[in-house]
Amino acid sequence: MKITDLVVTPIAFDDPPLLNAAGLHAPYALRIIIEVKTDENISGIGEIAGGSAALKSLEQARDFLVGMNPFERNRIRIAIEKGFENVQDTMNVGYAPKNIAKRVYSALNIALLDVCGKAVGKPVCDLIGGRVRDRIDFSAYLFYKYEGAGGRFGFGGHDPEATGWHKFKENQFLTPDEIVEEAKAMCDEFGFKSLKLKGGVFEPQVETDTVIALYKAFGEGTPVRIDPNACWTLETSIKYGKMLEPYLEYYEDPCKGQEAMAELGKAVSIPRATNMCTTSFEEIPSDIRLGSDDIILADPHYWGGIESTMQLGKICSVFGRKLSMHSNSHLGISLMAMAHLGVACPEIDYAMDTHYPWQKDEVIKGGRIQFEDGALSVSNEPGLGVELDYEALERLHQNYLSCGYTERNDEIEMQKVVPGWKFSTHIF
Ligand code: GKR
Ligand code: MG
C-alpha cells in the first residue's frame, strides 16, 4: 500500500467564552483536520490544534508522505522529525513543544493508525496492544465562564446554539456556587464522576473556595483537581496547596517550571500533575532528577501521536510517575483517538480531560459522540471507528475562512473585554 495524498483542512467551530490563565477563549476554536489517502482507496483521518505553523508544515509534510507505506510509521516519523527540526510552532501556549515536528507527526500518527486499522480490519486500540479496559472514564472539565456563548454572536451575545451542552448555556459561572451549579449540570448530563477546575483566573482564595465548595457539594467520592496553568508563584502554590491538601485528587501545574514544581513537592503532600513543566521526552531526565511531578498529563496531539504516548506510559511506570490525559477544545476525531489510547494504555490511572461538552459542532458522520455514564468505549470498527462528514467539514472550513482567526490568542480576546489586560501581570 502506498500513500497518494495528504489533504489538510483548517476548520473553526463555535467556542464559548471560557476563562483561563492566558485570558479568554475566542468565539471560534481552531483545529486542523487531515486525511491520508492511499492507492488502495483506504484513507485515515486525524485532528490537531490549529495555527499557521502547523498548517503550513502539514501542507509541506505531503512531500514526505506520498509514496510511503503507511505501515512504515517509524520511517515516516524520523523523516518528519528531521524535516521540521528547525521549524518553530506559532501556538502561543506554555505547553506545546517549541518545535512543530512533534505536532505534525502527532496528527499523522493518528491518521496513519486509522489507515492501518482499516487495512487489517482492526480497531486502532488493537494495533497498540489491545484493550486493558473496556471503557475509559472522562472528567467534567469546569471553567469559569462569562455570560453568553460567543460564537457568531460574539462575546456577551446569547447564541442559544453555541454550545453542545444544553443546560445553562447562556449562564455565567464565576462564583464558587455558580461553578457547583455548572458541575452538577455537566455531571447530570454526561455522567462524569470526577471534576477538574480550570483555575488561574481569579484570586487563589476564590479558586480555593471553589474547590472546597465542589468537594462539599459532591462528597469525598468525587475526585476534584485544579489547574491554574502555572500562574501562581511557588509561594502562593505552597500556601494554597496546604489549604487544598484535604480536598484535591491532584494539583495540576500551579507554578511554573520543573524546579518550582519540585520545590512545591517538598512542602505540600498532594500529588502534582503537569502538562506544562514536562511536555516532551527530552524533558523527562530533568523531571526525574528534580522530582518535578507525580503525574504526567499525556496527550497524543503533543507527544508524537498514539504510539509515542503508549511509550510515555511505560517510561512513567519505570520512574514512578502516573499518567492522566490533557485536552484542548476539540471534536470527535480527537475524542476517539484519546478513547482508543485510554482503553489500551495500562498506565492511565485517572479519568481523562476533555473539552468536548463545551462544543456543539462535529466533523464526523453521525454527529456528536455520546458519553455513557461519564465514559467511552470503542467499537470493533476498523481504525478509529469514525468517518469524516464532508459537508460538515466544508461548513467548518468556511467558518475558518470567514472568522478571521488564524492563531489562538486568549490574551487578545481578553483585552476586548478588559482593555489593557496582560498575561504577564496576571501572576498571583
Ligand atoms: O482550554 O483554556 C483552555 C485550557 O487552559 C487549555 O488551553 C489547556 O491546554 O486544558 C489545558 C491544560 O493546561 O490542562
Ligand atoms: Mg493543564
Tab-separated table of N, CA and C in Angstrom, residues 145-149 157-161 163 165-173:
chain	number	residue	atom	x	y	z
A	145	LYS	N	-16.791	30.988	33.426
A	145	LYS	CA	-17.283	31.353	32.093
A	145	LYS	C	-18.137	32.598	32.188
A	146	TYR	N	-17.904	33.518	31.276
A	146	TYR	CA	-18.738	34.705	31.222
A	146	TYR	C	-20.116	34.361	30.681
A	147	GLU	N	-21.020	35.306	30.863
A	147	GLU	CA	-22.360	35.193	30.302
A	147	GLU	C	-22.265	35.091	28.774
A	148	GLY	N	-23.240	34.471	28.166
A	148	GLY	CA	-23.245	34.416	26.701
A	148	GLY	C	-22.417	33.259	26.201
A	149	ALA	N	-22.518	33.013	24.930
A	149	ALA	CA	-21.864	31.819	24.422
A	149	ALA	C	-20.925	32.083	23.265
A	157	GLY	N	-22.904	37.758	23.744
A	157	GLY	CA	-24.118	37.513	22.967
A	157	GLY	C	-24.847	36.295	23.521
A	158	HIS	N	-26.000	36.029	23.040
A	158	HIS	CA	-26.768	34.904	23.552
A	158	HIS	C	-27.139	33.986	22.403
A	159	ASP	N	-26.181	33.278	21.893
A	159	ASP	CA	-26.476	32.320	20.832
A	159	ASP	C	-26.883	31.010	21.481
A	160	PRO	N	-28.169	30.693	21.455
A	160	PRO	CA	-28.608	29.501	22.171
A	160	PRO	C	-28.038	28.209	21.588
A	161	GLU	N	-27.462	28.293	20.402
A	161	GLU	CA	-26.941	27.065	19.785
A	161	GLU	C	-25.425	26.954	19.917
A	163	THR	N	-23.249	26.088	22.162
A	163	THR	CA	-22.519	25.006	22.824
A	163	THR	C	-23.378	23.763	22.794
A	165	TRP	N	-23.625	21.756	25.049
A	165	TRP	CA	-24.022	21.429	26.401
A	165	TRP	C	-25.323	22.157	26.696
A	166	HIS	N	-26.418	21.407	26.826
A	166	HIS	CA	-27.732	22.020	26.751
A	166	HIS	C	-28.113	22.910	27.914
A	167	LYS	N	-27.736	22.506	29.125
A	167	LYS	CA	-28.215	23.284	30.263
A	167	LYS	C	-27.316	24.480	30.549
A	168	PHE	N	-27.894	25.540	30.976
A	168	PHE	CA	-27.166	26.706	31.466
A	168	PHE	C	-26.275	27.348	30.417
A	169	LYS	N	-26.561	27.111	29.137
A	169	LYS	CA	-25.589	27.595	28.165
A	169	LYS	C	-25.493	29.113	28.102
A	170	GLU	N	-26.544	29.801	28.502
A	170	GLU	CA	-26.448	31.255	28.454
A	170	GLU	C	-25.953	31.835	29.774
A	171	ASN	N	-25.756	30.968	30.753
A	171	ASN	CA	-25.409	31.496	32.072
A	171	ASN	C	-23.948	31.852	32.196
A	172	GLN	N	-23.655	32.600	33.255
A	172	GLN	CA	-22.251	32.801	33.583
A	172	GLN	C	-21.930	31.980	34.823
A	173	PHE	N	-20.685	31.551	34.901
A	173	PHE	CA	-20.242	30.761	36.044
A	173	PHE	C	-18.977	31.424	36.584
